[in-house]
Each structure stands twice: as C-alpha cells, then as structure tokens.
C-alpha cells in the first residue's frame, strides 16, 4: 500500500514538473507580418519636428514565457532596419537624411542584445532592460534600451521601446535643408513596435 502511494506521489510530481517545464520553455520568435509593426526615427529642426518611419524590417527574439503571459526572460533580441525604407513623405528630407546616415556605405541600422534583465511586471507586461550593440552609419556603441513586452492570446509577442541617439556619437553630421537655413537637432529618437510570431 505504501509503495503504491509513493508511486502515485512520484507520478504526480513528475507530471507537475513536466507541465511547469512546458510553461517555462523558451520560445523562438521572428518579426511577423502584423500591420502594427513600425520603426521610426524622429527629431527636431529650426522649423519643425520631423519623423521618418517604416514597417519593413527584420528581427528575432528568444524568451521564456511565465504565468499570466509574462515574459520572464529575454535571452535573444536583434533587429535590422534598412535605412532606405524610412520615409517622411518629403523627398528632400529623406534624401538628406540618407546622405547623413551614409547609406551608400551602410544600408542598415542594427541592434544585437548582449544581456537583458526583467525589471518589473505590470499586469501581463514585462519591463525589460536590455543591453547591446547599436550600429548606426557603421559605428557600433554599447546602449541600454528599455523594452515593454507581453505575449498575446494567439501566442505572438509584442515589444515596444525607444532610444535617444546623439548623432555625433556615431560620426553623423545632422542634416541641413534649404541651403542651411533649416537645421536639424543633434538628438534623434529611434522608436519601435515589434510584433513577433513563433517559428
């Protein structure tokens, strides 16, 4: 009798641990086809603010999903943004921005995470501080980017974040327009809404 009880307890424990392991298993993601995908860079000028945006980029992530669809660990995050896909709706602004970002040599803005730490949970959303290498115009710098991620009901994952870039840190000269009358500020913001799907 005692042997049967012990076996039942062991079996229940194994089943529980197996279910728990499944819940905490790491999942791999790639940028999906959601219309909510967007990356943009924005800044100021002596005339008005400006923004260039795109939904054409790639990336991947690997994370562990815990209880309540919370991202409990982010072990991989990287993205590639083709600069020439960024559009403002103003051809002259786009042309000067591409020139400033040296797109003849360097076609992409890149980010590759080196480490990440989950800072807090709010409802089902995880605040994650990710450290990594951001490459702009061929220059790579160590950066810290705050992300806010959560798993959706369909199993996909959403991550939002932004990072302010000082153009001089990447040897980028702020573009000018109208013969130098309109000058852009040195700081620009890279913002993104990344919609990942499992693969």
PDB file of C-alpha atoms in Angstrom:
ATOM      1  CA  UNK A   1       0.000   0.000   0.000  1.00  0.00           C
ATOM      2  CA  UNK A   2       2.755   2.419   0.982  1.00  0.00           C
ATOM      3  CA  UNK A   3       4.597   1.558  -2.237  1.00  0.00           C
ATOM      4  CA  UNK A   4       1.511   2.426  -4.327  1.00  0.00           C
ATOM      5  CA  UNK A   5       1.094   5.742  -2.503  1.00  0.00           C
ATOM      6  CA  UNK A   6       4.737   6.609  -3.034  1.00  0.00           C
ATOM      7  CA  UNK A   7       4.467   5.743  -6.751  1.00  0.00           C
ATOM      8  CA  UNK A   8       1.359   7.904  -7.109  1.00  0.00           C
ATOM      9  CA  UNK A   9       3.098  10.835  -5.407  1.00  0.00           C
ATOM     10  CA  UNK A  10       6.140  10.419  -7.652  1.00  0.00           C
ATOM     11  CA  UNK A  11       3.958  10.235 -10.761  1.00  0.00           C
ATOM     12  CA  UNK A  12       2.035  13.356  -9.760  1.00  0.00           C
ATOM     13  CA  UNK A  13       5.299  15.174  -9.080  1.00  0.00           C
ATOM     14  CA  UNK A  14       6.702  14.197 -12.479  1.00  0.00           C
ATOM     15  CA  UNK A  15       3.538  15.351 -14.253  1.00  0.00           C
ATOM     16  CA  UNK A  16       3.575  18.657 -12.352  1.00  0.00           C
ATOM     17  CA  UNK A  17       7.244  19.269 -13.116  1.00  0.00           C
ATOM     18  CA  UNK A  18       6.662  18.413 -16.743  1.00  0.00           C
ATOM     19  CA  UNK A  19       3.781  20.870 -17.017  1.00  0.00           C
ATOM     20  CA  UNK A  20       5.814  23.542 -15.251  1.00  0.00           C
ATOM     21  CA  UNK A  21       8.753  22.952 -17.579  1.00  0.00           C
ATOM     22  CA  UNK A  22       6.471  23.279 -20.599  1.00  0.00           C
ATOM     23  CA  UNK A  23       5.155  26.575 -19.303  1.00  0.00           C
ATOM     24  CA  UNK A  24       8.674  27.907 -18.772  1.00  0.00           C
ATOM     25  CA  UNK A  25      10.130  26.551 -22.027  1.00  0.00           C
ATOM     26  CA  UNK A  26      11.971  29.029 -24.210  1.00  0.00           C
ATOM     27  CA  UNK A  27      10.238  30.091 -27.421  1.00  0.00           C
ATOM     28  CA  UNK A  28      11.818  31.443 -30.597  1.00  0.00           C
ATOM     29  CA  UNK A  29      10.255  34.366 -32.457  1.00  0.00           C
ATOM     30  CA  UNK A  30      10.746  36.364 -35.647  1.00  0.00           C
ATOM     31  CA  UNK A  31       9.239  39.632 -36.832  1.00  0.00           C
ATOM     32  CA  UNK A  32       5.802  38.787 -38.196  1.00  0.00           C
ATOM     33  CA  UNK A  33       3.559  40.349 -40.828  1.00  0.00           C
ATOM     34  CA  UNK A  34       1.409  42.377 -38.429  1.00  0.00           C
ATOM     35  CA  UNK A  35       0.364  45.824 -39.633  1.00  0.00           C
ATOM     36  CA  UNK A  36       1.256  47.055 -36.130  1.00  0.00           C
ATOM     37  CA  UNK A  37       4.977  46.640 -36.871  1.00  0.00           C
ATOM     38  CA  UNK A  38       6.688  50.018 -37.031  1.00  0.00           C
ATOM     39  CA  UNK A  39      10.097  51.598 -36.605  1.00  0.00           C
ATOM     40  CA  UNK A  40      10.689  55.310 -36.824  1.00  0.00           C
ATOM     41  CA  UNK A  41      13.332  57.918 -36.231  1.00  0.00           C
ATOM     42  CA  UNK A  42      12.295  61.414 -35.268  1.00  0.00           C
ATOM     43  CA  UNK A  43      13.887  64.690 -34.291  1.00  0.00           C
ATOM     44  CA  UNK A  44      13.625  68.446 -34.223  1.00  0.00           C
ATOM     45  CA  UNK A  45      14.730  71.229 -36.532  1.00  0.00           C
ATOM     46  CA  UNK A  46      14.871  75.002 -36.539  1.00  0.00           C
ATOM     47  CA  UNK A  47      11.498  74.971 -38.387  1.00  0.00           C
ATOM     48  CA  UNK A  48       9.502  71.956 -37.206  1.00  0.00           C
ATOM     49  CA  UNK A  49       9.724  68.424 -35.859  1.00  0.00           C
ATOM     50  CA  UNK A  50      10.201  65.593 -38.333  1.00  0.00           C
ATOM     51  CA  UNK A  51       9.701  61.826 -38.474  1.00  0.00           C
ATOM     52  CA  UNK A  52      10.638  59.006 -40.845  1.00  0.00           C
ATOM     53  CA  UNK A  53       9.011  55.614 -40.448  1.00  0.00           C
ATOM     54  CA  UNK A  54       8.854  52.124 -41.931  1.00  0.00           C
ATOM     55  CA  UNK A  55       7.256  48.736 -41.390  1.00  0.00           C
ATOM     56  CA  UNK A  56       9.918  46.981 -43.469  1.00  0.00           C
ATOM     57  CA  UNK A  57      12.491  45.428 -41.129  1.00  0.00           C
ATOM     58  CA  UNK A  58      13.536  42.071 -39.750  1.00  0.00           C
ATOM     59  CA  UNK A  59      14.444  40.666 -36.358  1.00  0.00           C
ATOM     60  CA  UNK A  60      14.267  37.739 -33.996  1.00  0.00           C
ATOM     61  CA  UNK A  61      13.938  37.032 -30.309  1.00  0.00           C
ATOM     62  CA  UNK A  62      14.032  34.173 -27.831  1.00  0.00           C
ATOM     63  CA  UNK A  63      12.288  34.344 -24.499  1.00  0.00           C
ATOM     64  CA  UNK A  64      10.701  32.388 -21.681  1.00  0.00           C
ATOM     65  CA  UNK A  65       7.003  32.972 -21.033  1.00  0.00           C
ATOM     66  CA  UNK A  66       5.853  32.563 -17.442  1.00  0.00           C
ATOM     67  CA  UNK A  67       2.500  32.903 -15.720  1.00  0.00           C
ATOM     68  CA  UNK A  68      -0.103  35.397 -16.971  1.00  0.00           C
ATOM     69  CA  UNK A  69       1.639  35.617 -20.367  1.00  0.00           C
ATOM     70  CA  UNK A  70       4.537  37.493 -18.795  1.00  0.00           C
ATOM     71  CA  UNK A  71       7.959  37.454 -20.435  1.00  0.00           C
ATOM     72  CA  UNK A  72      10.122  36.199 -17.564  1.00  0.00           C
ATOM     73  CA  UNK A  73      13.402  36.014 -19.513  1.00  0.00           C
ATOM     74  CA  UNK A  74      14.656  37.535 -22.770  1.00  0.00           C
ATOM     75  CA  UNK A  75      17.721  35.633 -23.944  1.00  0.00           C
ATOM     76  CA  UNK A  76      17.926  36.991 -27.505  1.00  0.00           C
ATOM     77  CA  UNK A  77      16.851  40.146 -29.302  1.00  0.00           C
ATOM     78  CA  UNK A  78      18.159  41.581 -32.536  1.00  0.00           C
ATOM     79  CA  UNK A  79      16.806  43.627 -35.413  1.00  0.00           C
ATOM     80  CA  UNK A  80      17.904  45.014 -38.753  1.00  0.00           C
ATOM     81  CA  UNK A  81      16.403  48.246 -40.111  1.00  0.00           C
ATOM     82  CA  UNK A  82      17.068  49.044 -43.820  1.00  0.00           C
ATOM     83  CA  UNK A  83      17.588  52.813 -43.700  1.00  0.00           C
ATOM     84  CA  UNK A  84      16.363  53.418 -47.266  1.00  0.00           C
ATOM     85  CA  UNK A  85      12.910  52.121 -46.316  1.00  0.00           C
ATOM     86  CA  UNK A  86      12.460  55.015 -43.860  1.00  0.00           C
ATOM     87  CA  UNK A  87      10.149  57.650 -45.366  1.00  0.00           C
ATOM     88  CA  UNK A  88       8.963  61.036 -44.143  1.00  0.00           C
ATOM     89  CA  UNK A  89       6.694  61.955 -47.020  1.00  0.00           C
ATOM     90  CA  UNK A  90       9.172  64.676 -48.035  1.00  0.00           C
ATOM     91  CA  UNK A  91      11.677  63.568 -50.678  1.00  0.00           C
ATOM     92  CA  UNK A  92      14.274  66.262 -49.937  1.00  0.00           C
ATOM     93  CA  UNK A  93      14.241  65.458 -46.218  1.00  0.00           C
ATOM     94  CA  UNK A  94      14.612  61.750 -46.976  1.00  0.00           C
ATOM     95  CA  UNK A  95      17.496  62.369 -49.396  1.00  0.00           C
ATOM     96  CA  UNK A  96      19.449  64.487 -46.928  1.00  0.00           C
ATOM     97  CA  UNK A  97      18.788  62.030 -44.091  1.00  0.00           C
ATOM     98  CA  UNK A  98      20.068  59.122 -46.205  1.00  0.00           C
ATOM     99  CA  UNK A  99      23.182  61.110 -47.037  1.00  0.00           C
ATOM    100  CA  UNK A 100      23.815  61.986 -43.377  1.00  0.00           C
ATOM    101  CA  UNK A 101      23.411  58.312 -42.401  1.00  0.00           C
ATOM    102  CA  UNK A 102      25.935  57.305 -45.119  1.00  0.00           C
ATOM    103  CA  UNK A 103      23.597  54.862 -46.813  1.00  0.00           C
ATOM    104  CA  UNK A 104      25.921  54.448 -49.810  1.00  0.00           C
ATOM    105  CA  UNK A 105      28.202  52.501 -47.454  1.00  0.00           C
ATOM    106  CA  UNK A 106      25.966  51.417 -44.593  1.00  0.00           C
ATOM    107  CA  UNK A 107      22.498  50.222 -45.518  1.00  0.00           C
ATOM    108  CA  UNK A 108      21.147  49.213 -42.113  1.00  0.00           C
ATOM    109  CA  UNK A 109      20.703  50.246 -38.504  1.00  0.00           C
ATOM    110  CA  UNK A 110      21.410  47.153 -36.409  1.00  0.00           C
ATOM    111  CA  UNK A 111      20.839  46.094 -32.827  1.00  0.00           C
ATOM    112  CA  UNK A 112      22.079  42.940 -31.119  1.00  0.00           C
ATOM    113  CA  UNK A 113      21.388  42.251 -27.449  1.00  0.00           C
ATOM    114  CA  UNK A 114      24.210  41.078 -25.195  1.00  0.00           C
ATOM    115  CA  UNK A 115      22.227  40.729 -21.970  1.00  0.00           C
ATOM    116  CA  UNK A 116      18.831  41.565 -20.502  1.00  0.00           C
ATOM    117  CA  UNK A 117      17.153  41.801 -17.124  1.00  0.00           C
ATOM    118  CA  UNK A 118      13.457  41.777 -16.297  1.00  0.00           C
ATOM    119  CA  UNK A 119      12.888  44.801 -14.065  1.00  0.00           C
ATOM    120  CA  UNK A 120       9.188  44.572 -13.222  1.00  0.00           C
ATOM    121  CA  UNK A 121       5.758  43.297 -14.235  1.00  0.00           C
ATOM    122  CA  UNK A 122       2.640  45.405 -14.733  1.00  0.00           C
ATOM    123  CA  UNK A 123      -0.400  43.245 -15.402  1.00  0.00           C
ATOM    124  CA  UNK A 124       0.853  40.988 -18.209  1.00  0.00           C
ATOM    125  CA  UNK A 125       3.508  43.414 -19.487  1.00  0.00           C
ATOM    126  CA  UNK A 126       7.195  42.947 -18.624  1.00  0.00           C
ATOM    127  CA  UNK A 127       9.603  45.873 -18.306  1.00  0.00           C
ATOM    128  CA  UNK A 128      12.955  44.581 -19.576  1.00  0.00           C
ATOM    129  CA  UNK A 129      16.255  46.459 -19.527  1.00  0.00           C
ATOM    130  CA  UNK A 130      18.282  45.170 -22.442  1.00  0.00           C
ATOM    131  CA  UNK A 131      21.946  45.924 -23.103  1.00  0.00           C
ATOM    132  CA  UNK A 132      23.512  45.501 -26.503  1.00  0.00           C
ATOM    133  CA  UNK A 133      25.305  46.924 -29.536  1.00  0.00           C
ATOM    134  CA  UNK A 134      23.546  49.539 -31.666  1.00  0.00           C
ATOM    135  CA  UNK A 135      25.153  50.162 -35.056  1.00  0.00           C
ATOM    136  CA  UNK A 136      24.354  53.379 -36.937  1.00  0.00           C
ATOM    137  CA  UNK A 137      26.240  54.528 -40.065  1.00  0.00           C
ATOM    138  CA  UNK A 138      28.799  51.792 -39.486  1.00  0.00           C
ATOM    139  CA  UNK A 139      29.605  52.812 -35.897  1.00  0.00           C
ATOM    140  CA  UNK A 140      28.709  50.451 -33.027  1.00  0.00           C
ATOM    141  CA  UNK A 141      28.054  51.624 -29.483  1.00  0.00           C
ATOM    142  CA  UNK A 142      27.006  49.921 -26.252  1.00  0.00           C
ATOM    143  CA  UNK A 143      23.475  51.009 -25.351  1.00  0.00           C
ATOM    144  CA  UNK A 144      20.767  50.249 -22.806  1.00  0.00           C
ATOM    145  CA  UNK A 145      17.207  50.131 -24.132  1.00  0.00           C
ATOM    146  CA  UNK A 146      14.050  49.736 -22.038  1.00  0.00           C
ATOM    147  CA  UNK A 147      11.536  47.350 -23.558  1.00  0.00           C
ATOM    148  CA  UNK A 148       7.929  46.599 -22.640  1.00  0.00           C
ATOM    149  CA  UNK A 149       6.929  43.125 -23.824  1.00  0.00           C
ATOM    150  CA  UNK A 150       3.995  40.759 -23.461  1.00  0.00           C
ATOM    151  CA  UNK A 151       2.637  37.617 -25.056  1.00  0.00           C
ATOM    152  CA  UNK A 152      -0.670  37.910 -26.889  1.00  0.00           C
ATOM    153  CA  UNK A 153      -3.518  35.400 -26.747  1.00  0.00           C
ATOM    154  CA  UNK A 154      -2.534  33.966 -30.152  1.00  0.00           C
ATOM    155  CA  UNK A 155       0.993  33.178 -28.871  1.00  0.00           C
ATOM    156  CA  UNK A 156       2.687  36.086 -30.644  1.00  0.00           C
ATOM    157  CA  UNK A 157       4.752  38.639 -28.687  1.00  0.00           C
ATOM    158  CA  UNK A 158       4.764  42.423 -28.746  1.00  0.00           C
ATOM    159  CA  UNK A 159       7.734  44.587 -27.676  1.00  0.00           C
ATOM    160  CA  UNK A 160       7.747  48.389 -27.622  1.00  0.00           C
ATOM    161  CA  UNK A 161      10.667  50.676 -26.839  1.00  0.00           C
ATOM    162  CA  UNK A 162      12.662  53.737 -27.815  1.00  0.00           C
ATOM    163  CA  UNK A 163      16.192  55.064 -27.531  1.00  0.00           C
ATOM    164  CA  UNK A 164      17.606  58.564 -27.963  1.00  0.00           C
ATOM    165  CA  UNK A 165      20.627  58.746 -30.236  1.00  0.00           C
ATOM    166  CA  UNK A 166      23.165  61.551 -30.238  1.00  0.00           C
ATOM    167  CA  UNK A 167      24.227  61.714 -33.878  1.00  0.00           C
ATOM    168  CA  UNK A 168      27.765  62.889 -33.104  1.00  0.00           C
ATOM    169  CA  UNK A 169      28.350  59.653 -31.136  1.00  0.00           C
ATOM    170  CA  UNK A 170      28.002  57.817 -34.452  1.00  0.00           C
ATOM    171  CA  UNK A 171      30.003  60.329 -36.510  1.00  0.00           C
ATOM    172  CA  UNK A 172      26.802  61.510 -38.194  1.00  0.00           C
ATOM    173  CA  UNK A 173      26.520  65.191 -39.124  1.00  0.00           C
ATOM    174  CA  UNK A 174      22.973  66.475 -38.551  1.00  0.00           C
ATOM    175  CA  UNK A 175      21.447  67.147 -41.973  1.00  0.00           C
ATOM    176  CA  UNK A 176      20.577  70.657 -43.139  1.00  0.00           C
ATOM    177  CA  UNK A 177      17.984  71.815 -45.654  1.00  0.00           C
ATOM    178  CA  UNK A 178      17.153  74.855 -47.755  1.00  0.00           C
ATOM    179  CA  UNK A 179      20.773  75.833 -48.195  1.00  0.00           C
ATOM    180  CA  UNK A 180      21.462  75.589 -44.464  1.00  0.00           C
ATOM    181  CA  UNK A 181      18.500  77.694 -43.331  1.00  0.00           C
ATOM    182  CA  UNK A 182      16.767  74.684 -41.790  1.00  0.00           C
ATOM    183  CA  UNK A 183      18.982  72.784 -39.359  1.00  0.00           C
ATOM    184  CA  UNK A 184      18.109  69.591 -37.532  1.00  0.00           C
ATOM    185  CA  UNK A 185      18.870  68.941 -33.878  1.00  0.00           C
ATOM    186  CA  UNK A 186      21.691  66.585 -32.945  1.00  0.00           C
ATOM    187  CA  UNK A 187      19.481  64.215 -30.934  1.00  0.00           C
ATOM    188  CA  UNK A 188      17.140  61.799 -32.686  1.00  0.00           C
ATOM    189  CA  UNK A 189      14.863  59.142 -31.227  1.00  0.00           C
ATOM    190  CA  UNK A 190      14.659  55.596 -32.527  1.00  0.00           C
ATOM    191  CA  UNK A 191      11.261  54.167 -31.553  1.00  0.00           C
ATOM    192  CA  UNK A 192       9.759  50.818 -32.397  1.00  0.00           C
ATOM    193  CA  UNK A 193       6.813  48.498 -32.012  1.00  0.00           C
ATOM    194  CA  UNK A 194       7.953  44.952 -32.774  1.00  0.00           C
ATOM    195  CA  UNK A 195       5.359  42.238 -33.382  1.00  0.00           C
ATOM    196  CA  UNK A 196       6.908  38.779 -33.174  1.00  0.00           C
ATOM    197  CA  UNK A 197       5.470  35.423 -34.199  1.00  0.00           C
ATOM    198  CA  UNK A 198       6.745  31.988 -33.165  1.00  0.00           C
ATOM    199  CA  UNK A 199       8.695  29.840 -35.565  1.00  0.00           C
TER     200      UNK A 199
END
